[in-house]
CSV table of C-alpha atoms in Angstrom, one decimal:
chain,number,residue,atom,x,y,z
A,1,MET,CA,-31.8,21.4,-33.5
A,2,THR,CA,-33.3,24.3,-36.0
A,3,ASP,CA,-30.5,26.0,-36.8
A,4,CYS,CA,-29.2,22.9,-39.9
A,5,GLU,CA,-26.1,25.3,-40.7
A,6,LYS,CA,-25.1,24.5,-37.4
A,7,CYS,CA,-26.3,21.1,-37.3
A,8,ARG,CA,-23.9,20.5,-39.8
A,9,GLU,CA,-21.1,21.7,-39.0
A,10,MET,CA,-21.4,19.2,-35.8
A,11,ILE,CA,-22.2,16.7,-37.9
A,12,SER,CA,-18.7,17.1,-39.3
A,13,CYS,CA,-17.3,16.2,-35.8
A,14,LEU,CA,-19.4,13.5,-35.1
A,15,ILE,CA,-17.9,12.1,-38.5
A,16,ASP,CA,-14.3,13.2,-36.2
A,17,GLY,CA,-15.1,12.1,-32.9
A,18,GLU,CA,-14.8,15.6,-31.5
A,19,LEU,CA,-18.7,15.3,-29.9
A,20,SER,CA,-19.7,14.6,-26.3
A,21,GLU,CA,-22.5,12.0,-26.1
A,22,ALA,CA,-24.9,14.6,-25.9
A,23,GLU,CA,-23.8,16.9,-28.6
A,24,GLN,CA,-23.9,13.3,-30.5
A,25,SER,CA,-27.5,12.4,-30.1
A,26,LEU,CA,-28.3,15.9,-30.0
A,27,VAL,CA,-27.2,15.9,-33.6
A,28,ARG,CA,-28.9,11.7,-34.5
A,29,GLU,CA,-32.2,13.4,-33.7
A,30,HIS,CA,-31.6,16.3,-35.8
A,31,ILE,CA,-30.8,14.0,-38.5
A,32,ALA,CA,-33.3,11.5,-37.9
A,33,SER,CA,-35.7,14.1,-38.4
A,34,CYS,CA,-34.4,16.1,-41.3
A,35,PRO,CA,-34.0,14.4,-44.2
A,36,GLU,CA,-31.5,17.6,-46.1
A,37,CYS,CA,-29.2,17.5,-42.6
A,38,ARG,CA,-29.5,13.2,-43.3
A,39,SER,CA,-28.0,13.4,-46.8
A,40,VAL,CA,-25.5,16.2,-45.8
A,41,TYR,CA,-24.2,13.5,-42.9
A,42,ASP,CA,-24.2,10.5,-45.7
A,43,ALA,CA,-22.6,12.5,-48.1
A,44,PHE,CA,-19.9,13.1,-45.6
A,45,SER,CA,-19.9,9.9,-44.4
A,46,ALA,CA,-19.0,8.6,-47.8
A,47,VAL,CA,-15.8,11.9,-48.5
A,48,SER,CA,-14.5,10.4,-45.0
A,49,GLU,CA,-14.6,7.0,-46.2
A,50,GLN,CA,-13.1,7.2,-49.8
A,51,MET,CA,-10.1,9.7,-48.0
A,52,HIS,CA,-9.5,6.7,-45.6
A,53,GLU,CA,-9.2,4.6,-48.4
A,54,GLU,CA,-5.2,4.6,-48.9
A,55,GLU,CA,-3.4,2.7,-52.1
A,56,PRO,CA,-0.5,0.8,-51.4
A,57,LEU,CA,3.5,2.1,-51.5
A,58,PRO,CA,4.6,1.8,-54.5
A,59,ASP,CA,7.3,-0.1,-55.6
A,60,GLY,CA,10.5,1.4,-55.1
A,61,LEU,CA,9.2,4.1,-53.0
A,62,HIS,CA,10.7,2.7,-49.0
A,63,GLU,CA,14.3,1.7,-51.2
A,64,LYS,CA,13.8,5.8,-52.4
A,65,ILE,CA,13.5,6.8,-49.1
A,66,MET,CA,16.3,4.9,-47.3
A,67,SER,CA,18.9,5.7,-50.0
A,68,GLY,CA,18.1,9.1,-49.6
A,69,ILE,CA,18.4,9.3,-45.5
A,70,LYS,CA,22.2,7.2,-46.1
A,71,ALA,CA,22.9,9.5,-48.9
A,72,ARG,CA,22.0,13.0,-46.9
A,73,PRO,CA,25.4,14.5,-45.7
A,74,LYS,CA,24.9,14.0,-41.9
A,75,LYS,CA,25.9,17.8,-41.1
A,76,LYS,CA,27.0,21.0,-42.3
A,77,THR,CA,31.2,21.6,-42.3
A,78,GLY,CA,32.1,24.7,-40.6
A,79,ILE,CA,34.2,25.7,-43.3
A,80,VAL,CA,31.7,27.4,-45.2
A,81,TRP,CA,31.1,30.2,-42.6
A,82,ILE,CA,34.5,30.9,-42.1
A,83,LYS,CA,35.2,32.6,-46.5
A,84,TYR,CA,32.5,35.1,-44.8
A,85,LEU,CA,35.2,36.8,-42.0
A,86,SER,CA,36.5,39.9,-43.1
A,87,ALA,CA,40.5,39.3,-42.9
A,88,ALA,CA,40.6,43.1,-41.6
A,89,ALA,CA,37.8,42.9,-39.6
A,90,CYS,CA,39.2,43.3,-35.3
A,91,LEU,CA,36.9,40.2,-33.3
A,92,ALA,CA,35.7,40.0,-30.1
A,93,LEU,CA,35.5,36.7,-29.5
A,94,VAL,CA,33.9,35.9,-25.4
A,95,ILE,CA,35.2,33.2,-24.3
A,96,PHE,CA,33.9,31.8,-20.9
A,97,ALA,CA,36.6,29.0,-19.9
A,98,GLY,CA,36.9,27.1,-16.5
A,99,ILE,CA,38.7,25.1,-14.7
A,100,LYS,CA,36.7,21.7,-14.9
A,101,SER,CA,37.0,20.2,-11.6
A,102,GLY,CA,35.5,20.2,-8.0
A,103,MET,CA,37.0,22.6,-6.3
A,104,LEU,CA,34.8,25.4,-7.8
A,105,SER,CA,32.7,27.5,-5.1
A,106,PRO,CA,29.6,27.1,-6.7
A,107,ALA,CA,29.0,30.6,-6.4
A,108,GLU,CA,27.8,31.7,-9.6
A,109,ASN,CA,28.4,35.7,-11.9
A,110,LYS,CA,25.4,36.9,-13.1
A,111,VAL,CA,25.9,37.3,-16.8
A,112,ASP,CA,23.9,40.6,-18.7
A,113,SER,CA,22.8,38.6,-22.5
A,114,ASN,CA,23.7,42.0,-24.1
A,115,ASP,CA,27.5,40.6,-23.4
A,116,LEU,CA,26.5,37.3,-24.0
A,117,TYR,CA,25.1,37.2,-27.4
A,118,VAL,CA,23.5,34.2,-26.8
A,119,ALA,CA,20.5,32.7,-28.8
A,120,GLU,CA,17.1,33.1,-26.3
A,121,THR,CA,16.8,29.3,-27.6
A,122,LEU,CA,19.9,27.8,-26.5
A,123,PRO,CA,18.9,24.8,-23.6
A,124,VAL,CA,19.4,25.8,-20.0
A,125,LEU,CA,22.7,23.7,-19.8
A,126,ASP,CA,24.3,22.5,-16.7
A,127,GLY,CA,27.7,22.9,-15.5
A,128,ARG,CA,29.4,26.3,-16.0
A,129,PHE,CA,26.4,27.3,-17.6
A,130,THR,CA,23.6,26.6,-14.2
A,131,GLY,CA,20.3,28.6,-15.0
A,132,GLN,CA,19.0,31.1,-17.6
A,133,SER,CA,16.2,33.2,-16.5
A,134,GLY,CA,14.3,36.0,-18.7
A,135,ASN,CA,13.8,39.2,-17.3
A,136,GLY,CA,11.3,41.8,-20.1
A,137,ASP,CA,13.2,41.4,-23.3
A,138,LYS,CA,16.4,40.4,-21.5
A,139,THR,CA,18.0,37.2,-20.8
A,140,THR,CA,20.0,36.4,-18.2
A,141,TYR,CA,22.2,33.2,-18.0
A,142,THR,CA,24.0,32.2,-15.2
A,143,LEU,CA,27.3,31.5,-15.5
A,144,ALA,CA,29.2,29.2,-12.4
A,145,GLN,CA,31.7,31.5,-11.2
A,146,ASN,CA,35.3,32.2,-12.8
A,147,ALA,CA,34.0,30.5,-15.9
A,148,LYS,CA,34.1,33.9,-17.5
A,149,THR,CA,36.7,35.4,-19.7
A,150,ARG,CA,36.2,38.3,-22.5
A,151,ALA,CA,39.1,37.8,-24.8
A,152,ALA,CA,39.3,40.7,-28.3
A,153,VAL,CA,40.8,37.9,-30.8
A,154,SER,CA,41.5,38.8,-33.9
A,155,ALA,CA,40.1,37.3,-37.2
A,156,GLU,CA,42.7,34.8,-37.6
A,157,THR,CA,42.5,33.5,-33.9
A,158,ALA,CA,39.0,32.8,-34.8
A,159,GLU,CA,39.6,31.9,-37.9
A,160,LYS,CA,41.8,28.9,-36.7
A,161,LEU,CA,39.2,28.2,-33.7
A,162,ARG,CA,36.6,27.5,-35.9
A,163,THR,CA,38.8,25.2,-38.1
A,164,LEU,CA,39.5,23.8,-35.0
A,165,LEU,CA,35.3,23.3,-34.7
A,166,ALA,CA,34.5,22.1,-37.5
A,167,PRO,CA,33.3,18.1,-37.9
A,168,ALA,CA,36.4,15.9,-37.9
A,169,GLU,CA,36.7,14.3,-41.0
A,170,ASP,CA,35.3,11.0,-39.7
A,171,ALA,CA,32.6,12.2,-38.1
A,172,HIS,CA,29.6,10.8,-39.2
A,173,SER,CA,26.6,11.6,-36.9
A,174,GLU,CA,25.5,13.6,-34.1
A,175,TYR,CA,25.4,13.1,-30.5
A,176,VAL,CA,23.0,14.4,-28.0
A,177,VAL,CA,25.5,15.4,-24.8
A,178,SER,CA,24.2,17.0,-21.5
A,179,GLY,CA,26.6,17.8,-18.2
A,180,GLU,CA,28.8,20.6,-18.2
A,181,ALA,CA,30.7,22.1,-21.2
A,182,ASP,CA,34.6,22.8,-21.1
A,183,TYR,CA,34.1,25.5,-22.9
A,184,ALA,CA,31.4,28.0,-24.2
A,185,VAL,CA,33.1,30.1,-26.9
A,186,SER,CA,30.4,33.5,-28.7
A,187,PHE,CA,31.8,35.1,-31.6
A,188,ASP,CA,29.9,38.4,-32.1
A,189,ASP,CA,31.4,39.4,-35.4
A,190,GLY,CA,28.2,38.8,-36.8
A,191,VAL,CA,28.9,35.4,-38.9
A,192,GLU,CA,26.9,32.8,-38.4
A,193,PRO,CA,26.1,29.9,-35.8
A,194,ASP,CA,28.1,32.8,-33.4
A,195,PHE,CA,27.2,29.8,-30.7
A,196,VAL,CA,28.5,26.8,-29.6
A,197,LEU,CA,30.0,25.2,-26.7
A,198,ILE,CA,32.9,22.9,-26.7
A,199,TYR,CA,32.9,19.4,-24.9
A,200,ILE,CA,36.3,17.7,-24.3
A,201,ASP,CA,36.3,13.8,-23.4
A,202,ASP,CA,38.9,11.1,-23.4
A,203,GLY,CA,41.2,13.9,-25.4
A,204,ARG,CA,38.7,13.7,-28.2
A,205,VAL,CA,36.5,17.1,-29.0
A,206,TYR,CA,32.5,17.3,-29.9
A,207,ALA,CA,31.3,20.7,-30.3
A,208,ASP,CA,27.6,21.8,-30.2
A,209,TYR,CA,26.7,24.3,-32.5
A,210,GLY,CA,23.1,24.2,-31.2
A,211,ASN,CA,22.1,21.1,-33.4
A,212,GLY,CA,23.6,18.5,-31.5
A,213,ALA,CA,27.3,17.9,-30.8
A,214,PHE,CA,30.0,16.3,-33.6
A,215,ALA,CA,33.5,15.1,-33.4
A,216,ALA,CA,35.2,18.1,-34.0
A,217,ALA,CA,38.4,18.5,-36.5
A,218,GLY,CA,40.6,19.9,-33.9
A,219,SER,CA,42.6,17.9,-30.8
A,220,ALA,CA,42.1,18.3,-27.4
A,221,GLN,CA,45.6,20.1,-27.4
A,222,GLU,CA,45.1,22.0,-30.6
A,223,ILE,CA,41.7,23.9,-28.6
A,224,ARG,CA,42.8,24.2,-25.4
A,225,ASP,CA,46.0,25.7,-26.6
A,226,LEU,CA,44.4,28.2,-28.3
A,227,LEU,CA,41.2,28.9,-26.3
A,228,ASP,CA,44.1,29.7,-23.9
A,229,ALA,CA,46.2,31.8,-25.9
A,230,CYS,CA,43.2,33.9,-26.9
A,231,ALA,CA,42.1,34.4,-22.6
A,232,GLY,CA,45.6,36.3,-22.9
A,233,GLU,CA,45.2,37.8,-25.8
B,1,MET,CA,4.7,-0.2,-32.0
B,2,THR,CA,4.3,2.0,-28.9
B,3,GLU,CA,5.0,6.1,-28.2
B,4,VAL,CA,8.0,4.7,-25.8
B,5,SER,CA,9.7,2.3,-28.3
B,6,GLU,CA,9.4,5.5,-30.7
B,7,LYS,CA,11.6,7.0,-28.2
B,8,LYS,CA,13.8,4.9,-28.0
B,9,ILE,CA,14.4,4.3,-31.4
B,10,ILE,CA,14.3,8.1,-31.7
B,11,GLU,CA,17.0,7.8,-29.7
B,12,LYS,CA,18.9,5.5,-31.5
B,13,VAL,CA,19.4,7.5,-33.8
B,14,LEU,CA,20.5,10.7,-32.8
B,15,GLY,CA,22.7,8.7,-30.7
B,16,GLY,CA,24.4,7.5,-34.1
B,17,ASP,CA,22.5,4.7,-34.9
B,18,ALA,CA,21.1,5.4,-38.6
B,19,ASN,CA,19.7,2.1,-39.6
B,20,ALA,CA,17.5,2.5,-36.4
B,21,PHE,CA,15.6,5.3,-38.6
B,22,GLU,CA,14.2,2.7,-41.0
B,23,GLU,CA,11.5,1.0,-38.6
B,24,LEU,CA,9.7,4.8,-38.3
B,25,VAL,CA,10.2,4.7,-42.1
B,26,LEU,CA,8.2,1.5,-42.3
B,27,LYS,CA,6.0,2.6,-40.0
B,28,TYR,CA,4.5,5.5,-41.2
B,29,GLU,CA,5.6,5.3,-45.4
B,30,LYS,CA,2.4,4.3,-45.9
B,31,THR,CA,0.6,6.8,-44.8
B,32,VAL,CA,3.3,9.6,-45.8
B,33,TYR,CA,2.8,8.9,-49.3
B,34,ASN,CA,-1.2,8.6,-48.9
B,35,LEU,CA,-1.1,11.9,-47.5
B,36,ALA,CA,1.5,13.3,-49.7
B,37,LEU,CA,-1.3,11.9,-52.9
B,38,ARG,CA,-4.6,13.6,-51.4
B,39,MET,CA,-2.5,17.2,-51.1
B,40,VAL,CA,-0.6,17.4,-54.4
B,41,GLY,CA,-3.1,14.8,-56.1
B,42,ASP,CA,-0.1,13.5,-58.8
B,43,ARG,CA,1.8,9.9,-58.2
B,44,ASP,CA,4.6,11.0,-59.3
B,45,ASP,CA,4.9,14.1,-57.1
B,46,ALA,CA,4.2,12.6,-54.3
B,47,PHE,CA,6.5,9.8,-54.7
B,48,ASP,CA,8.7,12.6,-54.3
B,49,MET,CA,7.3,14.6,-51.6
B,50,THR,CA,7.1,11.2,-49.4
B,51,GLN,CA,11.1,11.0,-49.9
B,52,GLU,CA,11.5,14.2,-49.3
B,53,ALA,CA,9.7,14.3,-46.3
B,54,PHE,CA,11.2,11.2,-44.1
B,55,ILE,CA,15.1,13.2,-45.1
B,56,LYS,CA,14.0,16.5,-43.5
B,57,ALA,CA,12.0,14.5,-41.3
B,58,TYR,CA,15.9,12.4,-40.5
B,59,GLY,CA,18.1,15.7,-41.0
B,60,SER,CA,15.9,17.4,-38.3
B,61,LEU,CA,15.3,15.1,-35.7
B,62,SER,CA,17.4,16.4,-33.0
B,63,SER,CA,14.3,19.3,-32.5
B,64,PHE,CA,11.8,16.4,-32.2
B,65,ARG,CA,10.9,17.3,-29.0
B,66,GLY,CA,8.8,14.0,-28.1
B,67,ASP,CA,6.2,17.0,-26.7
B,68,SER,CA,4.0,15.5,-29.5
B,69,LYS,CA,3.4,11.7,-30.8
B,70,PHE,CA,5.8,10.9,-33.0
B,71,SER,CA,3.5,10.6,-35.8
B,72,VAL,CA,1.9,14.2,-35.5
B,73,TRP,CA,5.3,15.3,-36.3
B,74,ILE,CA,6.2,13.6,-39.6
B,75,TYR,CA,2.8,14.7,-40.8
B,76,ARG,CA,3.8,18.2,-40.0
B,77,ILE,CA,6.3,17.9,-41.9
B,78,ALA,CA,4.5,16.2,-44.9
B,79,THR,CA,2.2,18.3,-45.5
B,80,ASN,CA,4.0,21.3,-45.3
B,81,VAL,CA,6.4,19.8,-47.8
B,82,CYS,CA,4.1,19.5,-49.8
B,83,LEU,CA,2.4,23.1,-49.4
B,84,ASP,CA,5.8,24.3,-50.4
B,85,PHE,CA,5.6,22.1,-53.4
B,86,LEU,CA,2.3,23.6,-54.5
B,87,ARG,CA,3.6,27.4,-53.7
B,88,SER,CA,6.8,26.9,-55.8
B,89,LYS,CA,4.9,25.0,-58.4
B,90,SER,CA,3.8,27.3,-61.4
B,91,ARG,CA,0.4,28.7,-61.4
B,92,LYS,CA,0.3,28.7,-64.7
B,93,GLN,CA,-2.8,26.7,-65.2
B,94,GLN,CA,-4.8,27.7,-62.7
B,95,VAL,CA,-6.7,31.9,-62.7
B,96,SER,CA,-6.4,32.5,-58.7
B,97,LEU,CA,-8.7,34.7,-57.6
B,98,THR,CA,-8.8,36.0,-53.4
B,99,VAL,CA,-12.0,35.0,-51.3
B,100,SER,CA,-12.7,36.2,-48.2
B,101,ASP,CA,-13.3,33.7,-46.5
B,102,ASP,CA,-15.4,33.1,-43.5
B,103,ASP,CA,-12.4,33.5,-40.7
B,104,ASP,CA,-11.1,36.7,-41.8
B,105,GLU,CA,-8.7,35.1,-43.8
B,106,ASP,CA,-7.2,35.3,-47.2
B,107,ALA,CA,-8.8,32.2,-49.3
B,108,GLN,CA,-7.2,31.2,-52.9
B,109,LEU,CA,-10.1,30.0,-54.9
B,110,ASP,CA,-8.6,28.2,-57.5
B,111,ILE,CA,-10.5,28.2,-60.6
B,112,PRO,CA,-8.9,25.1,-63.0
B,113,ASP,CA,-8.1,26.5,-66.4
B,114,PRO,CA,-10.8,24.9,-68.9
B,115,SER,CA,-8.5,24.6,-71.1
B,116,SER,CA,-6.4,22.2,-70.1
B,117,ALA,CA,-9.0,20.3,-67.9
B,118,PRO,CA,-9.1,16.3,-68.4
B,119,GLU,CA,-12.5,15.1,-70.4
B,120,GLN,CA,-12.7,13.4,-66.3
B,121,GLN,CA,-16.8,14.5,-65.7
B,122,LEU,CA,-18.4,11.7,-67.4
B,123,MET,CA,-17.4,9.7,-63.8
B,124,GLN,CA,-20.8,7.7,-62.7
B,125,LYS,CA,-20.1,7.7,-59.1
B,126,MET,CA,-17.7,9.1,-55.9
B,127,SER,CA,-14.0,7.4,-56.8
B,128,MET,CA,-11.0,8.0,-55.3
B,129,GLN,CA,-9.8,9.7,-57.8
B,130,SER,CA,-13.0,11.9,-58.2
B,131,VAL,CA,-11.9,12.4,-54.9
B,132,GLU,CA,-8.3,14.0,-55.8
B,133,GLU,CA,-9.4,16.2,-58.3
B,134,GLY,CA,-12.0,17.9,-56.3
B,135,LEU,CA,-9.2,17.6,-53.3
B,136,LYS,CA,-7.5,19.9,-55.3
B,137,THR,CA,-10.0,22.7,-55.9
B,138,LEU,CA,-9.7,22.7,-52.2
B,139,PRO,CA,-7.5,25.9,-51.0
B,140,ASP,CA,-4.2,24.7,-49.8
B,141,LYS,CA,-5.2,25.3,-45.7
B,142,GLN,CA,-8.7,23.9,-46.2
B,143,ARG,CA,-7.0,20.9,-47.6
B,144,GLN,CA,-3.8,20.6,-45.9
B,145,ILE,CA,-6.4,20.4,-42.5
B,146,LEU,CA,-8.9,17.7,-44.0
B,147,VAL,CA,-5.6,15.8,-45.0
B,148,MET,CA,-4.2,15.5,-41.5
B,149,ARG,CA,-8.2,14.4,-39.6
B,150,GLU,CA,-8.6,12.1,-42.9
B,151,LEU,CA,-5.4,10.8,-43.3
B,152,GLY,CA,-3.0,11.4,-40.6
B,153,GLY,CA,-5.5,10.5,-38.2
B,154,MET,CA,-5.1,13.5,-36.0
B,155,SER,CA,-7.8,15.5,-33.9
B,156,TYR,CA,-8.7,18.7,-33.8
B,157,ALA,CA,-6.3,19.2,-30.4
B,158,GLU,CA,-3.9,18.2,-32.2
B,159,ILE,CA,-4.2,20.2,-35.4
B,160,GLY,CA,-3.9,23.0,-33.7
B,161,ALA,CA,-1.3,22.7,-32.1
B,162,ALA,CA,1.2,21.5,-34.9
B,163,LEU,CA,0.2,24.2,-37.0
B,164,SER,CA,-0.7,26.9,-34.0
B,165,LEU,CA,-4.7,28.2,-34.7
B,166,GLU,CA,-8.0,27.8,-32.8
B,167,GLU,CA,-9.9,24.4,-32.1
B,168,GLY,CA,-12.8,26.5,-33.3
B,169,THR,CA,-10.3,27.4,-36.7
B,170,VAL,CA,-9.4,23.4,-37.1
B,171,LYS,CA,-13.2,23.1,-36.7
B,172,SER,CA,-14.7,25.6,-39.3
B,173,ARG,CA,-11.9,24.9,-41.1
B,174,ILE,CA,-12.7,20.8,-41.6
B,175,PHE,CA,-16.3,21.7,-41.8
B,176,ARG,CA,-15.9,24.2,-44.7
B,177,ALA,CA,-13.5,21.9,-46.6
B,178,ARG,CA,-16.1,18.8,-46.4
B,179,LYS,CA,-18.5,21.4,-48.0
B,180,ARG,CA,-16.8,22.6,-51.0
B,181,LEU,CA,-15.3,19.1,-51.5
B,182,CYS,CA,-18.8,17.8,-51.5
B,183,THR,CA,-20.2,20.8,-53.6
B,184,PHE,CA,-17.7,19.7,-55.8
B,185,LEU,CA,-18.3,15.7,-56.2
B,186,LEU,CA,-22.0,16.6,-56.6
B,187,ASP,CA,-21.5,19.5,-59.7
B,188,SER,CA,-19.2,17.2,-61.5
B,189,GLY,CA,-21.8,14.6,-61.1
B,190,ASN,CA,-19.8,12.3,-58.3
B,191,ILE,CA,-22.2,11.9,-55.7
B,192,PRO,CA,-25.2,10.3,-56.9
B,193,ASP,CA,-28.3,12.5,-56.0
B,194,SER,CA,-29.8,10.6,-53.9
B,195,LEU,CA,-27.7,11.3,-51.3
B,196,ALA,CA,-26.9,15.3,-50.6
B,197,SER,CA,-28.4,17.4,-52.9
B,198,LYS,CA,-30.4,19.2,-51.5
B,199,GLY,CA,-28.9,19.8,-48.1
B,200,MET,CA,-25.5,21.3,-50.2
B,201,LYS,CA,-27.3,23.4,-51.9
B,202,GLY,CA,-28.5,24.9,-48.8
B,203,GLY,CA,-27.4,28.5,-46.8
B,204,GLY,CA,-24.1,29.1,-45.7
B,205,GLU,CA,-22.5,28.5,-48.9
B,206,THR,CA,-18.8,29.8,-48.7
């Protein structure tokens, strides 16, 4: 190997264990015959060794980390978004509601993403959302049949819904949910977050804005009543 | 702790058992602290950065997809927390020059203000402190990658995936970081002349 500069880059790779066996022996041969590259190898190795020397953890750091984690507010509340709502604005609320039973036919509706306002980062969901496919700059979400109702609702209704879907006072952790959401609600009034999946289980409501589900403030009955009213609004 | 058992812990935490997170903290806190120390070069700051990195990791655990190792994920968070901190810190004590780096990215060549430089030129041999001093003279991007490699033990491929960089870029940044670090240590008398004097001054300085 005649190119010392190239060799020195390979020395760096050698120290990191990123060379093939053939490359390793090439570099080692060169080092053995080139004092300058040998000294580079020694210097790089010395620096690497020095960097690996770990200091012990300072006193109190572990406790500080754990107390910081425990003190952390568990989640953002939904309340803060509401104040950005313009009371005068007329909102369109898109609701995909369906009857959670086995009697639905497996037929599907394809819904254009422009109508859905669904963030593309949403995971593919089971149940009513049966799939997601890309087509150029549009993403199509597939919904189970009869899951689609579109409703325009008032700002008050949207506000009420967001309040019901805010974390419950005793909500203290997030849940990973899977399976069929009972409702998917998309707000298109420009207020974030604008999409929420609602799971109703054993009378308790869980809302998932895309960061894990949490127990919601509203009861199953309140939310069902409101959504039914929305569909009729 | 295997990768599988780490995944189980993460599931537990996501399922509401916040205490389970402590096992991960215990496993990685020392490395994260040392990584932060090399990144920010100050023990008090490294203390704070370590806490912040774990709080951030805990808060965004649901976004950990498990397609990389947890270690890779937490080290990336830690280095990013440190970079944010360094960026937001006032740069008043430094004079910044923009130099063209050889992979066509702008790199900051930070020259410590001589008026604030402590009397640390007298060190006889390479010490941990002198390496820390040298690391401070590296451009952020080079330091981050070298620290991820040396302290995080991450491969070029893992670093590349974590930072969306080509492996070749990772390789050349690590090399340039080492070269610059050695040049600094040599110039400040921290590498004995018997080591590296000729080799380090050879061609290809960036």
